[in-house]
């Protein structure tokens, strides 16, 4: 795989393998949606250590494919 982060509001994962894989993209803060490949999708918020909140979404990354996830 290849992972690229652009600041703290955008990440892109490239799957160079032969099988699809699942990716849980996570960002600091609370957001109701995340932008996945140009589409707004419902996201999940989760409290972590000392009340720190992160927002995440699980996406499938096809073999040979690239998926980007951004905070809208």
Short mmCIF file of C-alpha atoms in Angstrom, two decimals:
data_model
loop_
_atom_site.label_atom_id
_atom_site.label_comp_id
_atom_site.label_asym_id
_atom_site.label_seq_id
_atom_site.Cartn_x
_atom_site.Cartn_y
_atom_site.Cartn_z
CA UNK A 1 0.00 0.00 0.00
CA UNK A 2 0.90 3.64 -0.31
CA UNK A 3 -0.53 6.26 2.06
CA UNK A 4 -0.47 10.01 1.54
CA UNK A 5 -1.67 12.61 4.05
CA UNK A 6 -2.35 16.18 3.00
CA UNK A 7 -2.37 18.23 6.17
CA UNK A 8 -4.67 16.78 8.81
CA UNK A 9 -7.87 16.92 6.72
CA UNK A 10 -7.18 14.66 3.72
CA UNK A 11 -5.73 11.17 3.22
CA UNK A 12 -5.31 8.94 0.19
CA UNK A 13 -4.61 5.20 0.18
CA UNK A 14 -3.40 3.27 -2.87
CA UNK A 15 -3.73 -0.51 -2.80
CA UNK A 16 -0.91 -1.98 -4.87
CA UNK A 17 -1.92 -5.52 -3.91
CA UNK A 18 -3.92 -8.15 -5.76
CA UNK A 19 -6.89 -8.17 -3.36
CA UNK A 20 -9.29 -5.50 -2.15
CA UNK A 21 -8.76 -4.25 1.39
CA UNK A 22 -10.69 -2.35 4.01
CA UNK A 23 -9.45 1.00 5.32
CA UNK A 24 -10.64 2.89 8.37
CA UNK A 25 -9.81 6.52 7.65
CA UNK A 26 -9.82 8.65 10.80
CA UNK A 27 -9.57 12.39 11.47
CA UNK A 28 -9.39 14.44 14.66
CA UNK A 29 -12.63 16.22 15.50
CA UNK A 30 -16.34 15.59 15.13
CA UNK A 31 -17.89 15.52 11.65
CA UNK A 32 -21.22 14.06 10.53
CA UNK A 33 -19.93 13.28 7.04
CA UNK A 34 -16.65 12.68 5.21
CA UNK A 35 -15.94 13.12 1.52
CA UNK A 36 -15.02 9.73 0.02
CA UNK A 37 -14.01 9.78 -3.63
CA UNK A 38 -16.02 12.95 -4.14
CA UNK A 39 -19.19 11.70 -2.38
CA UNK A 40 -20.40 12.78 1.06
CA UNK A 41 -20.92 9.73 3.27
CA UNK A 42 -22.12 9.41 6.85
CA UNK A 43 -19.22 9.13 9.31
CA UNK A 44 -18.87 7.86 12.90
CA UNK A 45 -17.55 9.84 15.87
CA UNK A 46 -15.66 8.13 18.69
CA UNK A 47 -14.24 9.38 22.00
CA UNK A 48 -10.69 8.34 22.71
CA UNK A 49 -8.20 9.02 25.48
CA UNK A 50 -8.98 11.94 27.78
CA UNK A 51 -12.14 12.85 25.86
CA UNK A 52 -10.37 13.36 22.54
CA UNK A 53 -12.86 12.80 19.68
CA UNK A 54 -12.12 11.42 16.24
CA UNK A 55 -14.32 10.79 13.23
CA UNK A 56 -13.88 7.70 11.06
CA UNK A 57 -15.30 5.82 8.11
CA UNK A 58 -14.56 2.39 6.69
CA UNK A 59 -14.08 2.15 2.93
CA UNK A 60 -13.12 -0.59 0.49
CA UNK A 61 -10.03 -0.01 -1.63
CA UNK A 62 -10.00 -2.25 -4.71
CA UNK A 63 -6.87 -4.03 -5.88
CA UNK A 64 -4.82 -1.53 -7.88
CA UNK A 65 -7.14 1.30 -6.82
CA UNK A 66 -6.84 4.56 -4.91
CA UNK A 67 -9.40 6.07 -2.53
CA UNK A 68 -9.27 9.55 -1.03
CA UNK A 69 -11.06 10.62 2.15
CA UNK A 70 -11.38 14.26 3.15
CA UNK A 71 -13.02 16.40 5.76
CA UNK A 72 -15.65 18.46 3.91
#
